[in-house]
mmCIF file with all atom_site columns, C-alpha atoms in Angstrom:
data_model
loop_
_atom_site.group_PDB
_atom_site.id
_atom_site.type_symbol
_atom_site.label_atom_id
_atom_site.label_alt_id
_atom_site.label_comp_id
_atom_site.label_asym_id
_atom_site.label_entity_id
_atom_site.label_seq_id
_atom_site.pdbx_PDB_ins_code
_atom_site.Cartn_x
_atom_site.Cartn_y
_atom_site.Cartn_z
_atom_site.occupancy
_atom_site.B_iso_or_equiv
_atom_site.pdbx_formal_charge
_atom_site.auth_seq_id
_atom_site.auth_comp_id
_atom_site.auth_asym_id
_atom_site.auth_atom_id
_atom_site.pdbx_PDB_model_num
ATOM 1   C CA . MET A 1 1   ? 0.000  0.000   0.000  1.00 50.00 ? 20  MET A CA 1
ATOM 2   C CA . THR A 1 2   ? 1.191  3.391   -0.861 1.00 49.00 ? 21  THR A CA 1
ATOM 3   C CA . THR A 1 3   ? 0.739  6.252   1.460  1.00 49.00 ? 22  THR A CA 1
ATOM 4   C CA . GLN A 1 4   ? -0.102 9.508   -0.103 1.00 50.00 ? 23  GLN A CA 1
ATOM 5   C CA . ARG A 1 5   ? 1.259  12.719  1.314  1.00 46.00 ? 24  ARG A CA 1
ATOM 6   C CA . THR A 1 6   ? -0.656 15.909  1.047  1.00 47.00 ? 25  THR A CA 1
ATOM 7   C CA . THR A 1 7   ? 0.740  19.310  1.657  1.00 47.00 ? 26  THR A CA 1
ATOM 8   C CA . THR A 1 8   ? -1.244 22.411  2.201  1.00 49.00 ? 27  THR A CA 1
ATOM 9   C CA . GLY A 1 9   ? -0.187 25.954  1.713  1.00 48.00 ? 28  GLY A CA 1
ATOM 10  C CA . GLY A 1 10  ? 2.859  27.273  0.103  1.00 49.00 ? 29  GLY A CA 1
ATOM 11  C CA . GLY A 1 11  ? 5.208  24.613  -0.957 1.00 50.00 ? 30  GLY A CA 1
ATOM 12  C CA . GLY A 1 12  ? 8.370  23.328  0.452  1.00 51.00 ? 31  GLY A CA 1
ATOM 13  C CA . GLY A 1 13  ? 6.597  21.323  3.090  1.00 52.00 ? 32  GLY A CA 1
ATOM 14  C CA . GLU A 1 14  ? 6.504  24.220  5.566  1.00 51.00 ? 33  GLU A CA 1
ATOM 15  C CA . ASN A 1 15  ? 4.061  23.982  8.333  1.00 51.00 ? 34  ASN A CA 1
ATOM 16  C CA . PRO A 1 16  ? 1.551  26.843  7.889  1.00 50.00 ? 35  PRO A CA 1
ATOM 17  C CA . ARG A 1 17  ? 1.086  27.138  11.615 1.00 52.00 ? 36  ARG A CA 1
ATOM 18  C CA . ARG A 1 18  ? 4.773  27.720  12.126 1.00 50.00 ? 37  ARG A CA 1
ATOM 19  C CA . ARG A 1 19  ? 4.850  30.409  9.429  1.00 51.00 ? 38  ARG A CA 1
ATOM 20  C CA . THR A 1 20  ? 1.825  32.205  10.925 1.00 50.00 ? 39  THR A CA 1
ATOM 21  C CA . SER A 1 21  ? 3.355  31.889  14.323 1.00 50.00 ? 40  SER A CA 1
ATOM 22  C CA . SER A 1 22  ? 6.620  33.535  13.234 1.00 50.00 ? 41  SER A CA 1
ATOM 23  C CA . ARG A 1 23  ? 4.668  36.400  11.630 1.00 51.00 ? 42  ARG A CA 1
ATOM 24  C CA . GLN A 1 24  ? 2.776  36.934  14.845 1.00 52.00 ? 43  GLN A CA 1
ATOM 25  C CA . GLN A 1 25  ? 6.023  36.896  16.803 1.00 53.00 ? 44  GLN A CA 1
ATOM 26  C CA . GLY A 1 26  ? 7.518  39.529  14.483 1.00 52.00 ? 45  GLY A CA 1
ATOM 27  C CA . ALA A 1 27  ? 4.462  41.731  14.903 1.00 51.00 ? 46  ALA A CA 1
ATOM 28  C CA . GLY A 1 28  ? 4.585  41.119  18.631 1.00 53.00 ? 47  GLY A CA 1
ATOM 29  C CA . ARG A 1 29  ? 8.190  42.334  18.749 1.00 58.00 ? 48  ARG A CA 1
ATOM 30  C CA . ARG A 1 30  ? 7.330  45.509  16.815 1.00 63.00 ? 49  ARG A CA 1
ATOM 31  C CA . VAL A 1 31  ? 4.700  46.677  19.310 1.00 61.00 ? 50  VAL A CA 1
ATOM 32  C CA . PRO A 1 32  ? 7.058  46.876  22.322 1.00 71.00 ? 51  PRO A CA 1
ATOM 33  C CA . ARG A 1 33  ? 9.717  48.502  20.146 1.00 67.00 ? 52  ARG A CA 1
ATOM 34  C CA . ARG A 1 34  ? 7.282  51.153  18.905 1.00 67.00 ? 53  ARG A CA 1
ATOM 35  C CA . LEU A 1 35  ? 6.045  51.682  22.429 1.00 64.00 ? 54  LEU A CA 1
ATOM 36  C CA . ALA A 1 36  ? 9.623  52.119  23.649 1.00 62.00 ? 55  ALA A CA 1
ATOM 37  C CA . LEU A 1 37  ? 10.364 54.581  20.841 1.00 64.00 ? 56  LEU A CA 1
ATOM 38  C CA . ALA A 1 38  ? 7.362  56.646  21.908 1.00 64.00 ? 57  ALA A CA 1
ATOM 39  C CA . LEU A 1 39  ? 8.037  56.404  25.644 1.00 59.00 ? 58  LEU A CA 1
ATOM 40  C CA . VAL A 1 40  ? 11.732 57.331  25.600 1.00 60.00 ? 59  VAL A CA 1
ATOM 41  C CA . PRO A 1 41  ? 11.208 60.920  24.345 1.00 62.00 ? 60  PRO A CA 1
ATOM 42  C CA . ALA A 1 42  ? 8.212  61.383  26.635 1.00 57.00 ? 61  ALA A CA 1
ATOM 43  C CA . LEU A 1 43  ? 10.209 60.238  29.666 1.00 54.00 ? 62  LEU A CA 1
ATOM 44  C CA . ALA A 1 44  ? 13.144 62.435  28.622 1.00 56.00 ? 63  ALA A CA 1
ATOM 45  C CA . LEU A 1 45  ? 10.837 65.480  28.493 1.00 57.00 ? 64  LEU A CA 1
ATOM 46  C CA . LEU A 1 46  ? 9.349  64.663  31.885 1.00 57.00 ? 65  LEU A CA 1
ATOM 47  C CA . GLY A 1 47  ? 12.826 64.221  33.332 1.00 54.00 ? 66  GLY A CA 1
ATOM 48  C CA . ALA A 1 48  ? 13.985 67.505  31.833 1.00 52.00 ? 67  ALA A CA 1
ATOM 49  C CA . ARG A 1 49  ? 11.009 69.284  33.350 1.00 54.00 ? 68  ARG A CA 1
ATOM 50  C CA . ALA A 1 50  ? 11.510 67.661  36.733 1.00 53.00 ? 69  ALA A CA 1
ATOM 51  C CA . TRP A 1 51  ? 15.260 68.301  36.992 1.00 52.00 ? 70  TRP A CA 1
ATOM 52  C CA . LEU A 1 52  ? 16.336 70.876  34.395 1.00 68.00 ? 71  LEU A CA 1
ATOM 53  C CA . VAL A 1 53  ? 13.835 73.377  33.032 1.00 79.00 ? 72  VAL A CA 1
ATOM 54  C CA . GLU A 1 54  ? 10.277 74.236  34.025 1.00 82.00 ? 73  GLU A CA 1
ATOM 55  C CA . PRO A 1 55  ? 7.947  76.701  32.312 1.00 84.00 ? 74  PRO A CA 1
ATOM 56  C CA . PHE A 1 56  ? 5.587  78.856  34.306 1.00 81.00 ? 75  PHE A CA 1
ATOM 57  C CA . THR A 1 57  ? 3.377  81.890  33.808 1.00 85.00 ? 76  THR A CA 1
ATOM 58  C CA . VAL A 1 58  ? 4.218  85.146  35.572 1.00 86.00 ? 77  VAL A CA 1
ATOM 59  C CA . SER A 1 59  ? 1.228  86.224  37.658 1.00 86.00 ? 78  SER A CA 1
ATOM 60  C CA . SER A 1 60  ? 2.522  89.574  38.942 1.00 87.00 ? 79  SER A CA 1
ATOM 61  C CA . ASP A 1 61  ? 3.582  92.890  37.447 1.00 89.00 ? 80  ASP A CA 1
ATOM 62  C CA . SER A 1 62  ? 6.484  93.274  39.898 1.00 90.00 ? 81  SER A CA 1
ATOM 63  C CA . MET A 1 63  ? 9.132  92.602  37.205 1.00 89.00 ? 82  MET A CA 1
ATOM 64  C CA . GLU A 1 64  ? 7.735  94.927  34.522 1.00 87.00 ? 83  GLU A CA 1
ATOM 65  C CA . PRO A 1 65  ? 8.967  96.213  32.125 1.00 86.00 ? 84  PRO A CA 1
ATOM 66  C CA . THR A 1 66  ? 11.576 93.410  32.043 1.00 87.00 ? 85  THR A CA 1
ATOM 67  C CA . ILE A 1 67  ? 9.033  90.575  32.303 1.00 88.00 ? 86  ILE A CA 1
ATOM 68  C CA . ALA A 1 68  ? 5.377  91.372  31.697 1.00 88.00 ? 87  ALA A CA 1
ATOM 69  C CA . GLN A 1 69  ? 2.541  89.904  33.704 1.00 90.00 ? 88  GLN A CA 1
ATOM 70  C CA . GLY A 1 70  ? 1.167  86.872  31.829 1.00 90.00 ? 89  GLY A CA 1
ATOM 71  C CA . SER A 1 71  ? 4.513  86.020  30.204 1.00 88.00 ? 90  SER A CA 1
ATOM 72  C CA . VAL A 1 72  ? 5.635  82.412  30.077 1.00 88.00 ? 91  VAL A CA 1
ATOM 73  C CA . VAL A 1 73  ? 9.206  82.025  31.320 1.00 86.00 ? 92  VAL A CA 1
ATOM 74  C CA . LEU A 1 74  ? 11.594 79.096  31.669 1.00 87.00 ? 93  LEU A CA 1
ATOM 75  C CA . MET A 1 75  ? 13.206 78.385  35.012 1.00 86.00 ? 94  MET A CA 1
ATOM 76  C CA . TYR A 1 76  ? 16.591 76.607  35.022 1.00 83.00 ? 95  TYR A CA 1
ATOM 77  C CA . LYS A 1 77  ? 16.620 74.375  38.113 1.00 80.00 ? 96  LYS A CA 1
ATOM 78  C CA . PRO A 1 78  ? 20.288 73.245  38.424 1.00 74.00 ? 97  PRO A CA 1
ATOM 79  C CA . ALA A 1 79  ? 21.334 76.815  39.279 1.00 64.00 ? 98  ALA A CA 1
ATOM 80  C CA . ALA A 1 80  ? 19.375 76.536  42.521 1.00 59.00 ? 99  ALA A CA 1
ATOM 81  C CA . ALA A 1 81  ? 20.967 73.220  43.400 1.00 60.00 ? 100 ALA A CA 1
ATOM 82  C CA . SER A 1 82  ? 24.444 74.733  43.106 1.00 64.00 ? 101 SER A CA 1
ATOM 83  C CA . GLY A 1 83  ? 23.642 77.124  45.959 1.00 64.00 ? 102 GLY A CA 1
ATOM 84  C CA . THR A 1 84  ? 25.373 80.019  44.215 1.00 69.00 ? 103 THR A CA 1
ATOM 85  C CA . VAL A 1 85  ? 23.288 82.755  42.678 1.00 84.00 ? 104 VAL A CA 1
ATOM 86  C CA . GLY A 1 86  ? 24.965 85.984  41.603 1.00 86.00 ? 105 GLY A CA 1
ATOM 87  C CA . ARG A 1 87  ? 23.904 89.608  41.589 1.00 90.00 ? 106 ARG A CA 1
ATOM 88  C CA . GLY A 1 88  ? 21.742 90.733  38.682 1.00 89.00 ? 107 GLY A CA 1
ATOM 89  C CA . VAL A 1 89  ? 20.295 87.275  38.030 1.00 90.00 ? 108 VAL A CA 1
ATOM 90  C CA . VAL A 1 90  ? 16.509 86.883  37.984 1.00 91.00 ? 109 VAL A CA 1
ATOM 91  C CA . VAL A 1 91  ? 15.491 84.010  40.256 1.00 92.00 ? 110 VAL A CA 1
ATOM 92  C CA . ALA A 1 92  ? 12.354 82.044  41.042 1.00 90.00 ? 111 ALA A CA 1
ATOM 93  C CA . PHE A 1 93  ? 11.887 81.247  44.718 1.00 91.00 ? 112 PHE A CA 1
ATOM 94  C CA . THR A 1 94  ? 9.278  80.335  47.292 1.00 90.00 ? 113 THR A CA 1
ATOM 95  C CA . SER A 1 95  ? 7.979  83.650  48.578 1.00 89.00 ? 114 SER A CA 1
ATOM 96  C CA . PRO A 1 96  ? 8.093  84.103  52.363 1.00 87.00 ? 115 PRO A CA 1
ATOM 97  C CA . GLU A 1 97  ? 5.041  86.346  51.910 1.00 85.00 ? 116 GLU A CA 1
ATOM 98  C CA . ASP A 1 98  ? 2.562  83.687  50.701 1.00 86.00 ? 117 ASP A CA 1
ATOM 99  C CA . GLY A 1 99  ? 4.459  80.482  49.772 1.00 86.00 ? 118 GLY A CA 1
ATOM 100 C CA . HIS A 1 100 ? 3.858  80.925  46.025 1.00 88.00 ? 119 HIS A CA 1
ATOM 101 C CA . VAL A 1 101 ? 6.608  81.045  43.401 1.00 88.00 ? 120 VAL A CA 1
ATOM 102 C CA . ALA A 1 102 ? 7.886  84.606  43.007 1.00 90.00 ? 121 ALA A CA 1
ATOM 103 C CA . ILE A 1 103 ? 10.416 86.027  40.570 1.00 91.00 ? 122 ILE A CA 1
ATOM 104 C CA . LYS A 1 104 ? 12.739 88.893  41.439 1.00 93.00 ? 123 LYS A CA 1
ATOM 105 C CA . ARG A 1 105 ? 16.209 90.162  40.628 1.00 94.00 ? 124 ARG A CA 1
ATOM 106 C CA . VAL A 1 106 ? 19.110 89.363  42.979 1.00 95.00 ? 125 VAL A CA 1
ATOM 107 C CA . ILE A 1 107 ? 20.471 92.704  44.169 1.00 95.00 ? 126 ILE A CA 1
ATOM 108 C CA . ALA A 1 108 ? 22.951 91.552  46.807 1.00 96.00 ? 127 ALA A CA 1
ATOM 109 C CA . VAL A 1 109 ? 24.374 88.355  48.258 1.00 95.00 ? 128 VAL A CA 1
ATOM 110 C CA . ALA A 1 110 ? 25.488 87.320  51.747 1.00 94.00 ? 129 ALA A CA 1
ATOM 111 C CA . GLY A 1 111 ? 27.618 89.899  53.553 1.00 96.00 ? 130 GLY A CA 1
ATOM 112 C CA . GLN A 1 112 ? 26.758 92.819  51.268 1.00 97.00 ? 131 GLN A CA 1
ATOM 113 C CA . ASP A 1 113 ? 25.081 96.028  52.441 1.00 97.00 ? 132 ASP A CA 1
ATOM 114 C CA . VAL A 1 114 ? 22.024 97.286  50.540 1.00 97.00 ? 133 VAL A CA 1
ATOM 115 C CA . ALA A 1 115 ? 20.502 100.763 50.573 1.00 96.00 ? 134 ALA A CA 1
ATOM 116 C CA . ILE A 1 116 ? 18.140 102.765 48.371 1.00 93.00 ? 135 ILE A CA 1
ATOM 117 C CA . ARG A 1 117 ? 18.517 106.553 48.423 1.00 91.00 ? 136 ARG A CA 1
ATOM 118 C CA . ASP A 1 118 ? 16.015 108.608 46.457 1.00 87.00 ? 137 ASP A CA 1
ATOM 119 C CA . ALA A 1 119 ? 15.198 105.565 44.278 1.00 87.00 ? 138 ALA A CA 1
ATOM 120 C CA . GLU A 1 120 ? 18.894 104.870 43.516 1.00 91.00 ? 139 GLU A CA 1
ATOM 121 C CA . LEU A 1 121 ? 20.348 101.497 44.547 1.00 93.00 ? 140 LEU A CA 1
ATOM 122 C CA . TYR A 1 122 ? 23.611 101.254 46.508 1.00 96.00 ? 141 TYR A CA 1
ATOM 123 C CA . VAL A 1 123 ? 25.420 98.005  47.292 1.00 97.00 ? 142 VAL A CA 1
ATOM 124 C CA . ASP A 1 124 ? 28.357 98.221  49.690 1.00 97.00 ? 143 ASP A CA 1
ATOM 125 C CA . GLY A 1 125 ? 28.152 101.997 49.400 1.00 95.00 ? 144 GLY A CA 1
ATOM 126 C CA . LEU A 1 126 ? 28.577 102.001 45.599 1.00 96.00 ? 145 LEU A CA 1
ATOM 127 C CA . HIS A 1 127 ? 25.889 103.238 43.231 1.00 96.00 ? 146 HIS A CA 1
ATOM 128 C CA . VAL A 1 128 ? 24.469 100.447 41.009 1.00 95.00 ? 147 VAL A CA 1
ATOM 129 C CA . ASP A 1 129 ? 23.419 101.394 37.483 1.00 92.00 ? 148 ASP A CA 1
ATOM 130 C CA . GLU A 1 130 ? 20.023 99.853  36.705 1.00 90.00 ? 149 GLU A CA 1
ATOM 131 C CA . PRO A 1 131 ? 18.966 100.738 33.149 1.00 87.00 ? 150 PRO A CA 1
ATOM 132 C CA . PHE A 1 132 ? 15.904 98.459  33.425 1.00 84.00 ? 151 PHE A CA 1
ATOM 133 C CA . ILE A 1 133 ? 14.375 100.621 36.205 1.00 84.00 ? 152 ILE A CA 1
ATOM 134 C CA . ASP A 1 134 ? 12.069 103.566 35.494 1.00 79.00 ? 153 ASP A CA 1
ATOM 135 C CA . HIS A 1 135 ? 13.290 105.886 38.261 1.00 75.00 ? 154 HIS A CA 1
ATOM 136 C CA . SER A 1 136 ? 10.552 108.457 37.570 1.00 76.00 ? 155 SER A CA 1
ATOM 137 C CA . ARG A 1 137 ? 7.995  105.939 38.880 1.00 75.00 ? 156 ARG A CA 1
ATOM 138 C CA . ILE A 1 138 ? 9.807  105.398 42.181 1.00 77.00 ? 157 ILE A CA 1
ATOM 139 C CA . ASP A 1 139 ? 11.156 108.844 43.030 1.00 71.00 ? 158 ASP A CA 1
ATOM 140 C CA . ALA A 1 140 ? 11.721 109.611 46.736 1.00 79.00 ? 159 ALA A CA 1
ATOM 141 C CA . THR A 1 141 ? 12.089 105.957 47.756 1.00 83.00 ? 160 THR A CA 1
ATOM 142 C CA . TYR A 1 142 ? 14.439 105.247 50.662 1.00 88.00 ? 161 TYR A CA 1
ATOM 143 C CA . PHE A 1 143 ? 15.448 101.969 52.313 1.00 92.00 ? 162 PHE A CA 1
ATOM 144 C CA . GLY A 1 144 ? 18.201 100.602 54.523 1.00 90.00 ? 163 GLY A CA 1
ATOM 145 C CA . PRO A 1 145 ? 21.025 100.119 54.807 1.00 96.00 ? 164 PRO A CA 1
ATOM 146 C CA . VAL A 1 146 ? 20.766 96.418  55.701 1.00 97.00 ? 165 VAL A CA 1
ATOM 147 C CA . THR A 1 147 ? 23.344 93.634  55.575 1.00 97.00 ? 166 THR A CA 1
ATOM 148 C CA . VAL A 1 148 ? 22.396 90.414  53.797 1.00 97.00 ? 167 VAL A CA 1
ATOM 149 C CA . PRO A 1 149 ? 22.811 87.461  56.206 1.00 97.00 ? 168 PRO A CA 1
ATOM 150 C CA . ALA A 1 150 ? 24.870 84.361  55.400 1.00 95.00 ? 169 ALA A CA 1
ATOM 151 C CA . GLY A 1 151 ? 23.129 81.829  53.163 1.00 92.00 ? 170 GLY A CA 1
ATOM 152 C CA . SER A 1 152 ? 20.721 84.445  51.806 1.00 94.00 ? 171 SER A CA 1
ATOM 153 C CA . ILE A 1 153 ? 20.116 86.839  48.910 1.00 95.00 ? 172 ILE A CA 1
ATOM 154 C CA . PHE A 1 154 ? 18.430 90.239  48.753 1.00 97.00 ? 173 PHE A CA 1
ATOM 155 C CA . VAL A 1 155 ? 15.866 90.467  45.930 1.00 96.00 ? 174 VAL A CA 1
ATOM 156 C CA . LEU A 1 156 ? 13.930 93.356  44.401 1.00 94.00 ? 175 LEU A CA 1
ATOM 157 C CA . GLY A 1 157 ? 11.349 93.546  41.646 1.00 92.00 ? 176 GLY A CA 1
ATOM 158 C CA . ASP A 1 158 ? 12.200 95.737  38.648 1.00 91.00 ? 177 ASP A CA 1
ATOM 159 C CA . ASN A 1 159 ? 8.841  97.510  39.098 1.00 90.00 ? 178 ASN A CA 1
ATOM 160 C CA . ARG A 1 160 ? 9.906  98.877  42.502 1.00 87.00 ? 179 ARG A CA 1
ATOM 161 C CA . GLY A 1 161 ? 6.776  100.957 43.046 1.00 86.00 ? 180 GLY A CA 1
ATOM 162 C CA . VAL A 1 162 ? 4.503  97.879  43.273 1.00 89.00 ? 181 VAL A CA 1
ATOM 163 C CA . SER A 1 163 ? 6.905  95.034  44.069 1.00 90.00 ? 182 SER A CA 1
ATOM 164 C CA . ILE A 1 164 ? 6.685  93.176  47.374 1.00 92.00 ? 183 ILE A CA 1
ATOM 165 C CA . ASP A 1 165 ? 10.244 91.981  47.901 1.00 94.00 ? 184 ASP A CA 1
ATOM 166 C CA . SER A 1 166 ? 13.148 91.846  50.366 1.00 96.00 ? 185 SER A CA 1
ATOM 167 C CA . ARG A 1 167 ? 12.326 95.359  51.508 1.00 94.00 ? 186 ARG A CA 1
ATOM 168 C CA . ASP A 1 168 ? 9.126  93.855  52.931 1.00 93.00 ? 187 ASP A CA 1
ATOM 169 C CA . TYR A 1 169 ? 10.018 90.301  53.984 1.00 94.00 ? 188 TYR A CA 1
ATOM 170 C CA . GLY A 1 170 ? 13.797 90.480  54.344 1.00 94.00 ? 189 GLY A CA 1
ATOM 171 C CA . ALA A 1 171 ? 16.504 88.416  52.713 1.00 95.00 ? 190 ALA A CA 1
ATOM 172 C CA . VAL A 1 172 ? 15.531 85.169  50.986 1.00 94.00 ? 191 VAL A CA 1
ATOM 173 C CA . PRO A 1 173 ? 17.323 81.971  52.079 1.00 94.00 ? 192 PRO A CA 1
ATOM 174 C CA . LEU A 1 174 ? 19.220 80.260  49.251 1.00 91.00 ? 193 LEU A CA 1
ATOM 175 C CA . THR A 1 175 ? 17.294 77.092  50.136 1.00 90.00 ? 194 THR A CA 1
ATOM 176 C CA . ALA A 1 176 ? 14.088 78.827  48.943 1.00 91.00 ? 195 ALA A CA 1
ATOM 177 C CA . VAL A 1 177 ? 15.534 79.471  45.464 1.00 91.00 ? 196 VAL A CA 1
ATOM 178 C CA . GLN A 1 178 ? 14.012 77.101  42.898 1.00 88.00 ? 197 GLN A CA 1
ATOM 179 C CA . GLY A 1 179 ? 15.975 78.251  39.845 1.00 88.00 ? 198 GLY A CA 1
ATOM 180 C CA . THR A 1 180 ? 17.120 81.079  37.607 1.00 88.00 ? 199 THR A CA 1
ATOM 181 C CA . LEU A 1 181 ? 15.159 82.408  34.667 1.00 87.00 ? 200 LEU A CA 1
ATOM 182 C CA . LEU A 1 182 ? 16.383 81.489  31.192 1.00 79.00 ? 201 LEU A CA 1
ATOM 183 C CA . THR A 1 183 ? 13.769 83.378  29.232 1.00 62.00 ? 202 THR A CA 1
ATOM 184 C CA . GLY A 1 184 ? 11.286 86.100  29.689 1.00 51.00 ? 203 GLY A CA 1
ATOM 185 C CA . GLY A 1 185 ? 9.105  87.987  27.356 1.00 43.00 ? 204 GLY A CA 1
ATOM 186 C CA . LYS A 1 186 ? 5.890  89.627  26.558 1.00 39.00 ? 205 LYS A CA 1
#
């Protein structure tokens, strides 16, 4: 007796189940790869926001005309972690006034003396040129002198007539600084 062999499908004696199975495996491998390709950039952006740069909207007019109310600015976080913030830098920090994020300009650092005489800023007895300040809006303003304590910074808003700043709540501890501003705009 002769036994007859029958083959189904596409030649060569391949098992159709095996072929279908390998196709499914290939498709199965593509899904995790595509998912990984989509997740990696998303996780990188989340990490960058958590540790490097964070956008936020300015809710006060205390930094006008430099940074207008409603502007979206970018805060660079590693500057805060370094614990060194220099004069003239605009920082974001936790306000001692209400606990919200505030942005102001660093005017003096630990050990420096600050005074304002007839709207003109003096640090360590030397006049500080501030071209971003409209002195006609803050004429006859006097403050200090005060010495900035260790581990702190003295901050002022550029819109001195309306700004609530270190003149009101004192020096800001460096530990309250969340970052420095990278961008600002209208």
